[in-house]
Every structure is written in structure tokens, then in C-alpha cells.
Coordinates of C-alpha atoms and ligand atoms in Angstrom, one line a residue:
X607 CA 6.0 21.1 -4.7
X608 CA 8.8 20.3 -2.5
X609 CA 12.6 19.5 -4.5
X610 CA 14.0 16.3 -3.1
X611 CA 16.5 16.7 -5.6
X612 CA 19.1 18.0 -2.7
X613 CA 18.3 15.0 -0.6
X614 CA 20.8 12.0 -0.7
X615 CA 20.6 8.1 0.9
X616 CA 24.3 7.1 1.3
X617 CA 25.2 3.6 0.2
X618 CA 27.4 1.8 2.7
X619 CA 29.4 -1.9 2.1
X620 CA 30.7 -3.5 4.9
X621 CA 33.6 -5.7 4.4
X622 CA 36.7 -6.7 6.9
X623 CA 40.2 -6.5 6.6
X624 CA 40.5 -10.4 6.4
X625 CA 40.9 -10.4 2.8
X626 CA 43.8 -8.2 2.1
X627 CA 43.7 -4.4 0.1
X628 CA 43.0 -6.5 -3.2
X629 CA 39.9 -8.1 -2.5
X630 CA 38.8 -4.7 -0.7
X631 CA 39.9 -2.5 -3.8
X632 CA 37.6 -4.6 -6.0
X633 CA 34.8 -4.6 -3.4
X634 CA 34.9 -0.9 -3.4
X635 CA 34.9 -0.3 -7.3
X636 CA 31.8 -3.2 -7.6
X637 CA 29.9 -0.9 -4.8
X638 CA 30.2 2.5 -6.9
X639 CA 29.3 0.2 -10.1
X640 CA 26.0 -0.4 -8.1
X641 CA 25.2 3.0 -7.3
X642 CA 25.9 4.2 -10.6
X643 CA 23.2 1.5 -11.7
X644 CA 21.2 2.2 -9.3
X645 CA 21.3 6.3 -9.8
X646 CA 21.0 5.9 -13.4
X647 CA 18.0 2.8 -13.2
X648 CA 15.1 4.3 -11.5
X649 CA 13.5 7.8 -11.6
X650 CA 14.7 8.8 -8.2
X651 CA 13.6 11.1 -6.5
X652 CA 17.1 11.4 -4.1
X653 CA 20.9 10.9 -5.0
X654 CA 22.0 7.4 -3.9
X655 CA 25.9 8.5 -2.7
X656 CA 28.4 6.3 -2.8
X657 CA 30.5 6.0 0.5
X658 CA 34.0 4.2 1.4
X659 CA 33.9 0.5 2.7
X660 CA 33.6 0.0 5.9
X661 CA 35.7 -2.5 7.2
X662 CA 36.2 -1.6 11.4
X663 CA 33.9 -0.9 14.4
X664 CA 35.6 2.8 14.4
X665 CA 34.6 3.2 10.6
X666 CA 31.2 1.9 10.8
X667 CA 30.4 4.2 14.0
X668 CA 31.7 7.5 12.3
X669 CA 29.6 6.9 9.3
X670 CA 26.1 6.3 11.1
X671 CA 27.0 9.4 13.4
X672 CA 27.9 11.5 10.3
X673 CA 24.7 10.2 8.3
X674 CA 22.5 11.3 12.0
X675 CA 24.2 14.6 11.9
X676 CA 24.0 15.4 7.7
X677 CA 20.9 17.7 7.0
X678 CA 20.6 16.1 3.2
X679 CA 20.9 12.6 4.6
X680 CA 17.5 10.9 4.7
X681 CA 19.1 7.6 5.3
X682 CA 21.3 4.2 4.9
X683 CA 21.5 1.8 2.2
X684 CA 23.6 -1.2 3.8
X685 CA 24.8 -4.2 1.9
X686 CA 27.8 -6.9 3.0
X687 CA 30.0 -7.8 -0.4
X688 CA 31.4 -9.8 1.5
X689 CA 31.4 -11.1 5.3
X690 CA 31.2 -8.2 7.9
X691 CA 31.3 -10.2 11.2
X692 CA 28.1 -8.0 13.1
X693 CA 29.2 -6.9 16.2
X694 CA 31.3 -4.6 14.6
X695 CA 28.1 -3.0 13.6
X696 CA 26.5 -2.4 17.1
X697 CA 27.6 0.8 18.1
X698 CA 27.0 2.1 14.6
X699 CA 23.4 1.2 14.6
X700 CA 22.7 1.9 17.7
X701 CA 23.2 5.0 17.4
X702 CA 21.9 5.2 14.0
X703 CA 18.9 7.7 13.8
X704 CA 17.9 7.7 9.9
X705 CA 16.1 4.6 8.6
X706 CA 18.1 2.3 6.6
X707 CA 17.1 -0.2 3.6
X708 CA 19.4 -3.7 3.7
X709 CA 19.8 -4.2 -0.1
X710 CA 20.6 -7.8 0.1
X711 CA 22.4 -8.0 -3.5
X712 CA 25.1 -9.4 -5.2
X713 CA 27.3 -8.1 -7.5
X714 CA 27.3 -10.8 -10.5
X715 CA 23.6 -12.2 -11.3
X716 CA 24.8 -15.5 -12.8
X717 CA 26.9 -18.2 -11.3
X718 CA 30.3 -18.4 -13.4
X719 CA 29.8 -22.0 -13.6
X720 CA 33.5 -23.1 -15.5
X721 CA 35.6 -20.2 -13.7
X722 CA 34.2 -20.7 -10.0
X723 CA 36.8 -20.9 -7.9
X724 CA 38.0 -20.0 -4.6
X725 CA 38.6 -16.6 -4.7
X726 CA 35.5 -16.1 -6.8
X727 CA 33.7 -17.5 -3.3
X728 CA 36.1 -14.9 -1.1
X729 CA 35.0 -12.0 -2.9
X730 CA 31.3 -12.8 -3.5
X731 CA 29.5 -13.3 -0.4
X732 CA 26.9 -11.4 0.5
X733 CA 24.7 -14.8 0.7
X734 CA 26.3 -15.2 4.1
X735 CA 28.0 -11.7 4.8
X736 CA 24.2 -10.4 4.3
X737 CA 22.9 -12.8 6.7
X738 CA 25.5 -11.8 9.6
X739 CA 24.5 -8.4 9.2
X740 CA 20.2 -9.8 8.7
X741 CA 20.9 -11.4 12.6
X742 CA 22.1 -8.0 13.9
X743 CA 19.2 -5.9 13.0
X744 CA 16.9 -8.4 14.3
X745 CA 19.2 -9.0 17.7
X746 CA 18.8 -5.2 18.3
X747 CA 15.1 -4.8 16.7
X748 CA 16.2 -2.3 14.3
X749 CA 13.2 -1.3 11.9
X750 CA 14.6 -1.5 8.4
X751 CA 13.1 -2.7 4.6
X752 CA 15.3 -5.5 3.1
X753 CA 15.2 -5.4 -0.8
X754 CA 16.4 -8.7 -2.5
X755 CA 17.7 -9.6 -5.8
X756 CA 20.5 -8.3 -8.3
X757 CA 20.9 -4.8 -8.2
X758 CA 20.3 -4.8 -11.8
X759 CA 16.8 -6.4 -11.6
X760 CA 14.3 -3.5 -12.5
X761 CA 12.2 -5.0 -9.5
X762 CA 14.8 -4.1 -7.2
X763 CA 15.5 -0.6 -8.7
X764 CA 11.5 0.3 -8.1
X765 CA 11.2 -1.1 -4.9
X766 CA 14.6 1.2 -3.9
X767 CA 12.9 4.1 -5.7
X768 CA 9.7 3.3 -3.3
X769 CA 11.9 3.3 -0.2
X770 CA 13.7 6.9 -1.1
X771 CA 10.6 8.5 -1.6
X772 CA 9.2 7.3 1.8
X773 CA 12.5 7.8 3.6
X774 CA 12.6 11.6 1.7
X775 CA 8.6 11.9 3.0
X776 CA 10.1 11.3 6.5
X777 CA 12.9 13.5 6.3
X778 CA 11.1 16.0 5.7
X779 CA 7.7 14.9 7.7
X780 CA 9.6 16.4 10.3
X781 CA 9.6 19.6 9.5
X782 CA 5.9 19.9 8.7
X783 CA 4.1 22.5 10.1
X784 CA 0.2 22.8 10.0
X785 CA -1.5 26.0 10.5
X786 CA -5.4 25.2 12.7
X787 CA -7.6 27.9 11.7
X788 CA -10.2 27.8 14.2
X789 CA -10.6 24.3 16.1
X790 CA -12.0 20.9 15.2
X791 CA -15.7 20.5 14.2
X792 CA -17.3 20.7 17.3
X793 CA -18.1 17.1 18.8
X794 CA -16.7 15.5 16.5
X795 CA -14.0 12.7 17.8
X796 CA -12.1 11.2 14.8
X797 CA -10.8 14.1 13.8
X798 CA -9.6 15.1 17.4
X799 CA -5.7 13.4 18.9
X800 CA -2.8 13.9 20.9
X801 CA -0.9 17.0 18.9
X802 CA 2.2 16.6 21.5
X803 CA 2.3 12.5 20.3
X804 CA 1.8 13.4 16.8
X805 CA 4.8 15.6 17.1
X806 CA 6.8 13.0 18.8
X807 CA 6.1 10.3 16.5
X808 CA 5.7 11.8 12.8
X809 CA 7.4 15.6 13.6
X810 CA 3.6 17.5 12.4
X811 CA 4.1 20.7 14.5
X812 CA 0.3 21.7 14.8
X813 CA -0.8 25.1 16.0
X814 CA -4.3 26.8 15.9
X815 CA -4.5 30.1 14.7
X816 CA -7.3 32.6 15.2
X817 CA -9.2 33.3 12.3
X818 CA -9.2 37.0 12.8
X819 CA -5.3 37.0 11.8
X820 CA -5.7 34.8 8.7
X821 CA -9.0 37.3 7.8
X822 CA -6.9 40.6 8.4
X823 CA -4.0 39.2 6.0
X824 CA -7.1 38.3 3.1
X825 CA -8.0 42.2 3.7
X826 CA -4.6 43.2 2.8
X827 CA -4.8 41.6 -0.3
X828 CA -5.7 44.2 -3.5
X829 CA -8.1 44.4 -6.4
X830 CA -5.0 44.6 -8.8
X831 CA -4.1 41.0 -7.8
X832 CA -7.7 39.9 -7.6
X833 CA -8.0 40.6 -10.9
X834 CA -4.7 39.1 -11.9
X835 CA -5.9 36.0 -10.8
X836 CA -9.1 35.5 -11.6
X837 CA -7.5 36.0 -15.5
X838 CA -5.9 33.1 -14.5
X839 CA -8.4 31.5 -13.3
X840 CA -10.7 31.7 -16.3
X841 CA -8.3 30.6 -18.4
X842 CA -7.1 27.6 -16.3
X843 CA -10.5 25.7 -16.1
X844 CA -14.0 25.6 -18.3
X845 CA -16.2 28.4 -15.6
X846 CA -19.7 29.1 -15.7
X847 CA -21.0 32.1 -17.4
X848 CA -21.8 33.5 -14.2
X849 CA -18.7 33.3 -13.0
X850 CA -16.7 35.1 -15.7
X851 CA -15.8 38.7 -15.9
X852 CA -19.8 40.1 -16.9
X853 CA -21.3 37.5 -15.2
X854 CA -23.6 38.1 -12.9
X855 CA -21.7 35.9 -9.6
X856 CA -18.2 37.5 -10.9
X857 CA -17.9 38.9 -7.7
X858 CA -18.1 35.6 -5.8
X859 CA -14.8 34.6 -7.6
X860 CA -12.9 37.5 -6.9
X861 CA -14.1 36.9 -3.0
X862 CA -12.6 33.3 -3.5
X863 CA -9.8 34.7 -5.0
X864 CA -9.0 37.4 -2.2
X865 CA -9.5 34.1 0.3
X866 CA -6.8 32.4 -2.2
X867 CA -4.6 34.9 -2.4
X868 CA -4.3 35.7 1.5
X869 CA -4.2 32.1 2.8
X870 CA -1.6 31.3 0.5
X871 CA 0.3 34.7 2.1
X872 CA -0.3 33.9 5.2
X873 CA 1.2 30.1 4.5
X874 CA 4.1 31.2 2.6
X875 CA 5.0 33.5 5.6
X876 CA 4.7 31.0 8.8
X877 CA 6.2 28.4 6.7
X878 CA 3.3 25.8 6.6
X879 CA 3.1 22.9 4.7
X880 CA -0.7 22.5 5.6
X881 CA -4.1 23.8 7.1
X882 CA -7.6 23.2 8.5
X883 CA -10.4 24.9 8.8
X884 CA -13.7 24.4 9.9
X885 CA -17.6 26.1 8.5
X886 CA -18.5 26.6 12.6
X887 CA -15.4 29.1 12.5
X888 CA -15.3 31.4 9.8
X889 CA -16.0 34.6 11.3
X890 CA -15.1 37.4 9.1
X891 CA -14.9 35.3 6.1
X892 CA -17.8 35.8 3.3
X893 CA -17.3 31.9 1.7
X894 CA -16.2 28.7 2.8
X895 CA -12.9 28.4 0.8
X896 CA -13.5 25.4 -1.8
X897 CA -11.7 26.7 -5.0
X898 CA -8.6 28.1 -2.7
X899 CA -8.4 25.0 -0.9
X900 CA -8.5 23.1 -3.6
X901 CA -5.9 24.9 -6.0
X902 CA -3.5 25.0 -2.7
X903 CA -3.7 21.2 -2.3
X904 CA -2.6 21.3 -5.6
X905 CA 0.2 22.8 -5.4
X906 CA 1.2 20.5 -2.8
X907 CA -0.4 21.8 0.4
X908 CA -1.8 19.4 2.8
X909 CA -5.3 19.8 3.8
X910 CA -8.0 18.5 6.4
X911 CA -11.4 19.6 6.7
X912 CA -13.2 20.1 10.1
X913 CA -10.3 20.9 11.8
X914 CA -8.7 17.5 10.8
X915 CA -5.2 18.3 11.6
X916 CA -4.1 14.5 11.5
X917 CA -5.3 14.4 7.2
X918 CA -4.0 17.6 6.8
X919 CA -0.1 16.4 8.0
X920 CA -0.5 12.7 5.9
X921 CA -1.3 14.9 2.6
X922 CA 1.3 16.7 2.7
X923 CA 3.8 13.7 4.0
X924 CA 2.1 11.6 1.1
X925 CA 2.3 14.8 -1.7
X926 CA 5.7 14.8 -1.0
X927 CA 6.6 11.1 -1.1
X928 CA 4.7 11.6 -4.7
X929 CA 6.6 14.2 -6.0
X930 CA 6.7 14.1 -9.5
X931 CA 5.1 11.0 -10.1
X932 CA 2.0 11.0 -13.0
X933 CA -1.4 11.1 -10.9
X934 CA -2.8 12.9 -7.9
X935 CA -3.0 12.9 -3.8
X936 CA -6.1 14.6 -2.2
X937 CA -8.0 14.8 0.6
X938 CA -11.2 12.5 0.5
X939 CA -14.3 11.5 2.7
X940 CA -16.5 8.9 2.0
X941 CA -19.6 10.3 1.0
X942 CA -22.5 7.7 0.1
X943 CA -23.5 4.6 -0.9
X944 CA -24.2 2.6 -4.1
X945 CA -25.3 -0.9 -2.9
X946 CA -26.8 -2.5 -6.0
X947 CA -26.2 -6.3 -5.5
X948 CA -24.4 -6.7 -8.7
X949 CA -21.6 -4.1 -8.2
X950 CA -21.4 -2.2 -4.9
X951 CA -19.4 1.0 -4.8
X952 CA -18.7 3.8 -2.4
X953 CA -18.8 7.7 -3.8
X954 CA -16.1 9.9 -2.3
X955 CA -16.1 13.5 -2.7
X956 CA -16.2 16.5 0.0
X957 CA -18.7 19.0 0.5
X958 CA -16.3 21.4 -1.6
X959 CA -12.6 20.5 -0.9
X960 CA -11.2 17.6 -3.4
X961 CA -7.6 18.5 -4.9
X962 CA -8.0 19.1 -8.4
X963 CA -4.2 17.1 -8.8
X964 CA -6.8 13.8 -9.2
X965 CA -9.1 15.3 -11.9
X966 CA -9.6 13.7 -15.2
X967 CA -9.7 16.5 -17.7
X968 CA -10.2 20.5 -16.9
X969 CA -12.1 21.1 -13.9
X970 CA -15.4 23.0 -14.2
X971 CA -15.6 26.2 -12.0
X972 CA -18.8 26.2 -10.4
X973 CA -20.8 28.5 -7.9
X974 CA -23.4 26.5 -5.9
X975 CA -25.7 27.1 -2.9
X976 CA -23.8 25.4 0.5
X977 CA -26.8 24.5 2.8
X978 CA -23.9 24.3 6.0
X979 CA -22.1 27.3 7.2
X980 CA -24.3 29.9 7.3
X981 CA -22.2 32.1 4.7
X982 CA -22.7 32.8 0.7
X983 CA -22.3 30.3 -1.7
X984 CA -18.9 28.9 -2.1
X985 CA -16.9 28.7 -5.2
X986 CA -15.6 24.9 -6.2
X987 CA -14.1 22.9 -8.9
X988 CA -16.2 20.3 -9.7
X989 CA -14.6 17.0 -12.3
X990 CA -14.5 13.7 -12.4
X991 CA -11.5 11.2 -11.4
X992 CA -10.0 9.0 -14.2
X993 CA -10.4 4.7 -13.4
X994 CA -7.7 2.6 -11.7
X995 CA -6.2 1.5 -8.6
X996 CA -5.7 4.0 -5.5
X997 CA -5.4 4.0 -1.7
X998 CA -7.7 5.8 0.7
X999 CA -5.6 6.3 4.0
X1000 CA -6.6 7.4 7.3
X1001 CA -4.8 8.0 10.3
X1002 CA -6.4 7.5 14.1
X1003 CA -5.5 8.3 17.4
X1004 CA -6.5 5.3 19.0
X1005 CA -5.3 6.8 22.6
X1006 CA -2.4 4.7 23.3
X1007 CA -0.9 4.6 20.1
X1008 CA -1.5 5.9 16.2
X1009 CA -2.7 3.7 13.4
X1010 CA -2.6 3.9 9.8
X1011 CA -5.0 2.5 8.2
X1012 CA -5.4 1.6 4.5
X1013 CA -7.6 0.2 2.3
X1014 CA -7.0 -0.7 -1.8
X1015 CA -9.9 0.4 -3.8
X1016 CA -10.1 0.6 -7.4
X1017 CA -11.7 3.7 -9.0
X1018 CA -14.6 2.9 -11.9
X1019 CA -16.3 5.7 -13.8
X1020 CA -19.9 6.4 -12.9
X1021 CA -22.5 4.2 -14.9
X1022 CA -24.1 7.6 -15.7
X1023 CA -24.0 11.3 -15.5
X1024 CA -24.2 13.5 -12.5
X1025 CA -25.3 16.6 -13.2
X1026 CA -26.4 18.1 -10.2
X1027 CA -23.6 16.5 -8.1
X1028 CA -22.1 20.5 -7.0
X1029 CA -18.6 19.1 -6.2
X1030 CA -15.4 16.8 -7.5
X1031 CA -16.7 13.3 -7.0
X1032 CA -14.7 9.5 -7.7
X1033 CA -16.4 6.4 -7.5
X1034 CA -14.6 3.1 -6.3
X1035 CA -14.9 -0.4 -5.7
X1036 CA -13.2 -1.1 -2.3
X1037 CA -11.4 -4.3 -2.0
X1038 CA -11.9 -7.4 -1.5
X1039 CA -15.5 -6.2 -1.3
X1040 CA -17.7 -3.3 -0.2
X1041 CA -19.3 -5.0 2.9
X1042 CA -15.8 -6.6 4.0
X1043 CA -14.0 -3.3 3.6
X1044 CA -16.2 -1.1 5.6
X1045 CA -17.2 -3.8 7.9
X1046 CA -13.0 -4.0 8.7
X1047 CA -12.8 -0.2 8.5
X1048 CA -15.4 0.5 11.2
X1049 CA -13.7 -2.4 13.4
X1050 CA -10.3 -0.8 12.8
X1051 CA -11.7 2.9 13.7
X1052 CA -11.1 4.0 10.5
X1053 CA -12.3 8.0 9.9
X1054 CA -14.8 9.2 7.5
X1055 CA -11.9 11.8 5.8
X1056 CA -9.2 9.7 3.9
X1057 CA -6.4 10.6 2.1
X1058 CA -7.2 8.9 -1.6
X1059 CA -3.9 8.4 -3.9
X1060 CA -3.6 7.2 -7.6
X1061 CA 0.5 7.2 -7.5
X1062 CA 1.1 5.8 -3.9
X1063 CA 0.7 2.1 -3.1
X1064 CA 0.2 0.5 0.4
X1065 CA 3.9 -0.3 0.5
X1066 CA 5.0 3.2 0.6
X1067 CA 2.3 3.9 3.5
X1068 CA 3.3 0.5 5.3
X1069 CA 7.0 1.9 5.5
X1070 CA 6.1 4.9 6.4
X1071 CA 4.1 3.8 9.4
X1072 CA 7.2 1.3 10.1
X1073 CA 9.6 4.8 10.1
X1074 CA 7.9 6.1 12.5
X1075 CA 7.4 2.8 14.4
X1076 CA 3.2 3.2 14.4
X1077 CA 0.5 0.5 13.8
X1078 CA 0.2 -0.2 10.4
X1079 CA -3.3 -2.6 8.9
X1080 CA -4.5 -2.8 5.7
X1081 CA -7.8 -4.0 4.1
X1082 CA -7.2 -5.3 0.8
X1083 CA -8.1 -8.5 -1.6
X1084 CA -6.7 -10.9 1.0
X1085 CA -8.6 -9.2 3.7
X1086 CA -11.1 -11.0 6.0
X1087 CA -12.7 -10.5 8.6
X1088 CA -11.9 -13.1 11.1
X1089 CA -8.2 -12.6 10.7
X1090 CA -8.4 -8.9 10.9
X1091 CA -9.7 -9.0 14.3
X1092 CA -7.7 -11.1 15.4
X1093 CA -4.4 -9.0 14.1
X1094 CA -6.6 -6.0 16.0
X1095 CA -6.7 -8.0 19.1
X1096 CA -3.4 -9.2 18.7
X1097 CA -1.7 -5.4 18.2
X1098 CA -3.8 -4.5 21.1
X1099 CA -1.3 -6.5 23.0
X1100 CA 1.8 -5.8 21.0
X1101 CA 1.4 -2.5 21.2
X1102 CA 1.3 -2.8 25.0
X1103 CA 3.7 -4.4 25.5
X1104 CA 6.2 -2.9 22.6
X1105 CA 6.3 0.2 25.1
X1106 CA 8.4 -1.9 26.9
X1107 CA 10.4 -3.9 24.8
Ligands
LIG135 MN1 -15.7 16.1 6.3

């Protein structure tokens, strides 16, 4: 997975000269007190560096057009010790490009109630200094998050730690790059969009590639690796007998692990950080890739099914927003339906392609009959997915604009066994309720492919979508349905307009 390790946000305090190279010394050693805190609070994912205090127009512009022009910088941290009268800040942020978080903080938590005194109040005003800055963003519609609190507030620390991983995820959503192989599931319309707005908005560069190229770099690939993998393979998850090196299906692994071994090539190579594919184009191929799709997902490749271009690109953004956290990002589709009165539930799984990163325990390697496709039976993982609260997210081209959609579900185990469920399956309760969530999710145009996550919360996928400036609704236990067509109705107009604004 991606190392965001060499990524930094860059902490800025605005100040003026009004209060002589005293006050400004001590405003500059209580700003690189904070990012220490803050570097050494949090697991982050990305450096927080500390930079000088800004205190004139000149300053504040050279530091916005160095942060634009810095390949490690994903964005601004902002926060006013003291007063920083605004319009200092309009050049700067108007040509700011990066996304910026407004910590709105204060350097001591408490009140010194007996020693309060007037130069106490010069030096500690970000109450007011913060609120200068609050009207300047808003005067000039700047999208930003504002955290609030002491910066020593474990609160504050996570919800920092939320917007770096987001701000790192578009950083580098930028560079994605999706290989098509073959085109979308023919007929099918949720899947399809505008590639040249995708790329405009999020940075997905999506190309289609002919299956005959990815099928002549599989054929390169040699028996002496085949068999190096499926060693690994064997070893990695519990495998049917069949499977295994006598078995009688052995050779239907080392086919999936010839597919394996020559899409990952073929991905390393062009550079991509995700792929389709479709069953209606596999000519040349002897399986549907399940196992290879779903070990490459794993190791942080982005995925869509059916030529779903759009899922592939949010995996990958949200795999790498997740990096290193405990818990798993894969693709999903909403599969079928429990609707027993006294607990409704929704199964999700895929015909073969769920990332093993969410299983609960050691996937079982399975070989199964696939009645789609026309090819020989596919190799999968099949497991279970542990309880607990996750996100499905999908993303839709509604023509004039993208949406992301999300809805909060909470996984449950299965009442029972499954055994002759053939793929990676996870039950889950939707919030606030089965018949209010899909009931919204159909009025919102929400696709049958998701992208589920255990370690990712709406928040992160809320400022995403406000990064790249795209409609953002989510379902969740507040949801209902009169209010959430009216917010539809309501963007309808906003987002017509905003084109404008
Ligand atoms: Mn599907």
C-alpha cells in the first residue's frame, strides 16, 4: 500500500506586526509547541510541518504559492494566535490550490483566572483573530473543515488525523490511474459516466485497454512462478483438497495464478492503481479472475466489477485514505434480501470479487461452478466479515454533476451457517432502517456496487466529496425520508446554480 509517510500538511499562524517582535517570538515558539503535540498525538498518517508566522500580505501569498507548487504538500493547517486582520489573506487564498483545515485553537486550555491581564489578552486571541480569518473564507466561499477545541484535546487530534488522511487521499487521488479491460457490462447505466468530468473533478485517469494485451502479458508469465505462488497460496489460506498440489482441480489454481501473476505485471508496468473488468469480455482468458482480483484489492488495488470504472477509482482513493489503519476496504454489491419483520438485513457479497482485507479469520480457497461467463469455473476466496459499524459508498454520475453517496450500516454475523454460499459474503443492518435506507438509496440513484469500509467513517467520505467540491448525501440514523427529498430537490437547484456562483 501506498507510503504517505513522505507527505506533509504545513501548519501556518497568522499574526500582524501590531504587537512588537516580543509578542511575535512567543507566538511563534507556542505554534511549533502545537505541532509537536500534534505530530506526536495522533497516528498520522502525514508530517504536520511547522512554518514561520505570517504576519504581511507578501508573506501570506508566498506561502500559499509555495504550498500549490510543493509536490509533498497535500495542504494548509491555518490558525490566528492572535488577530490577523483578513484581507491580508486574500491573495494568498485565492490562489491557494490545496485544501486547508482552520484549526480554531488556543494555546492555553484554562483561563488564568488570578494572572489575567492585559497582555495575557494581546497574545491570546484566536477567539476573535480566528473569527476574522472564519469571515474571509466564507466572503470568498473557500471550502475548508474547521476543527475546534484545544489542540491538546484528543478529539481534536483524531478529527486532524481524519482530515490528513483525506487531504493525503486527494493528493494523491490525482494521480490515480485505472486500467478498463474491456468496456462496461453491456446495457448497464450506473456503472457508465463522464470519464473526461471524472478526471476534472477527482484526477481518475481512466483508459480501456484491450483484453488481448493484458492476455498476451498472462502468457508470458512461467510455470517456475506459477508454482512459486501457488506454494504461497496454499499456505496463506485453509484450500480445498481439490485445489492443492494432487488435487484433482490443481490446475484451475495455477490458471488463477498465471491471471494473478500477469495482471499484477501488467499493473505494476502502466502504473495503475486500479482495474475493471467485465465476464462479456474475457476473450482469451480461461477463468473469470476472483482469487487474483481479490488478493490485488488487497494489496491495495482498486477494483470495479462490470466495467465499473467509477468503484474501481473510490477504492483505491478510500484504501489509501485507510492506510494502515486495523480493518478492511473492498468492493461490495448488494446482493439479496432478508426481510424477516423482526430484524431486516441486506447480504452483500459479489459473484466472486470481495477483498479479502475485510475477512474475519483465514479465507477458504474455493473452486465453484460460475453459471455467467461462459468460461471454467473460477477460483475465489470465500469468509465471513467480522460485526460492527461500516460504510457502503457509491459514487453516481447524475449528468450534470457527481454524487457520493453513503449509507451507515452496521455488520451482524449471520443467524446461521451458509454452506453453500460459493463466495465472501457480510450481512448488515442498514441505518436507520432497511426500508428507509433503500427507499432513500433508490431516490438518491444510488448503484448496486458499493464500496463497504470497516475503518472509514462518513466524515472522511463527506470531506472528500467537499475537496473535490461534489454532492455529498448521506443515509444514516437521522435519515428520513421527507427531508431527504427535499435536500435532493433542494441540491438539484444548488447545484445549478453553484456553476455560476
Ligand atoms: Mn456486479
Amino acid at each position: 500500500m501506498k507510503n504517505l509517510n513522505a507527505l506533509e500538511a504545513w501548519f501556518i499562524t497568522g499574526s500582524q506586526d501590531l504587537y512588537g517582535p516580543e509578542t511575535l517570538k512567543q507566538v511563534a515558539v507556542n505554534s511549533q509547541e502545537i505541532v509537536k503535540g500534534l505530530n506526536g498525538s495522533a497516528s498520522h498518517p502525514v508530517k504536520i510541518v511547522y512554518k514561520p508566522v505570517v504576519t504581511t500580505p507578501d508573506e501570506i501569498t508566498r506561502v500559499c504559492m509555495d504550498a500549490n507548487s510543493s509536490p509533498s504538500c497535500i495542504g494548509l493547517i491555518t490558525w490566528m494566535h492572535t488577530f490577523s486582520p483578513a484581507k491580508m489573506w486574500i491573495a494568498g487564498l485565492g490562489s491557494l490550490g490545496k485544501p486547508f483545515l482552520h484549526l480554531h485553537t488556543q494555546f492555553n486550555r484554562d483561563i488564568p483566572w488570578a494572572d489575567i491581564d492585559m497582555d495575557f489578552m494581546n497574545l491570546n486571541q484566536s477567539a476573535h483573530g480566528d473569527r476574522e480569518f472564519g469571515f474571509i473564507g466564507s466572503r470568498m466561499r473557500k471550502e475548508r473543515k474547521v476543527v475546534v477545541g484545544h489542540w491538546q484535546d484528543p478529539e481534536v487530534a483524531s478529527s486532524i488525523e481524519l482530515w490528513l488522511r483525506v487531504a493525503a487521499a486527494w493528493h494523491e487521488s490525482k494521480q490515480i490511474r485505472i486500467a478498463r479491460f474491456g468496456d462496461n457490462m453491456r446495457e448497464v447505466a450506473v456503472t457508465e459516466g463522464d470519464k473526461v468530468e471524472a478526471q476534472m473533478k477527482f484526477g481518475w485517469a481512466v483508459n480501456g485497454y484491450g483484453i488481448g494485451e493484458l492476455v498476451a502479458v498472462i502468457d508470458q508469465v512461467t510455470d517456475k512462478q506459477i508454482d512459486l505462488l501457488c506454494e504461497e497460496l496454499e499456505s496463506e489460506y485453509m484450500m480445498q483438497d481439490v485445489l492443492r498440489k494432487r488435487g484433482d482441480r490443481h490446475t484451475s489454481l495455477r490458471e488463477s495464478a498465471r491471471i494473478e501473476l500477469g495482471l499484477r505485471t501488467f499493473l505494476e508496468e502502466g502504473g495503475f492503481g486500479g482495474f475493471t473488468d467485465t465476464f462479456e469480455d474475457l476473450h482469451g482468458m480461461v477463468q473469470l479472475p476472483g482469487l487474483p482480483v481479490q488478493r490485488l484489492m488487497h494489496d491495495g488495488y482498486g477494483f470495479g466489477a462490470e466495467g465499473d470504472w467509477k468503484m474501481a477509482a473510490m477504492l483505491r482513493t478510500m484504501k489509501i485514505m485507510a492506510a494502515g489503519l486495523p480493518g478492511g476496504n473492498s468492493f461490495m454489491e448488494d446482493y439479496t434480501y432478508h426481510f424477516d419483520p423482526s430484524g431486516m438485513r441486506v447480504l452483500g457479497a459479489h459473484m466472486l470479487e470481495i477483498c479479502s482485507s475485510i475477512a474475519d479469520g483465514k479465507p477458504v480457497c474455493e473452486i465453484h461452478e460460475l453459471g455467467i461467463g461462459g468460461k471454467a469455473d473460477p477460483v475465489r476466496l470465500c469468509f465471513n466479515v467480522s460485526e460492527g459499524p461500516a460504510i457502503n459508498v457509491s459514487v453516481l454520475d447524475m449528468g450534470n454533476r457527481f454524487r457520493i453517496l453513503v449509507n451507515e450500516v452496521e455488520a451482524v454475523l449471520p443467524p446461521q451457517d451458509l454452506p453453500k454460499l460459493p463466495t465472501a459474503r457480510v450481512l448488515w443492518d442498514p441505518k436507520p432502517d432497511l426500508k428507509t435506507a433503500a427507499a432513500a438509496w433508490i431516490f438518491a440513484g444510488g448503484a448496486h456496487h458499493t464500496c463497504y469500509s470497516q475503518n472509514l467513517t462518513a466524515e472522511h467520505i463527506m470531506d472528500f466529496a467537499n475537496m473535490a467540491g461534489v454532492e455529498f448525501l448521506l443515509i444514516d440514523k437521522d435519515t428520513n425520508l421527507r427531508d431527504f427529498k427535499n435536500e435532493i430537490r433542494w441540491n438539484e437547484v444548488y447545484y445549478h446554480m453553484a456553476k455560476g456562483l
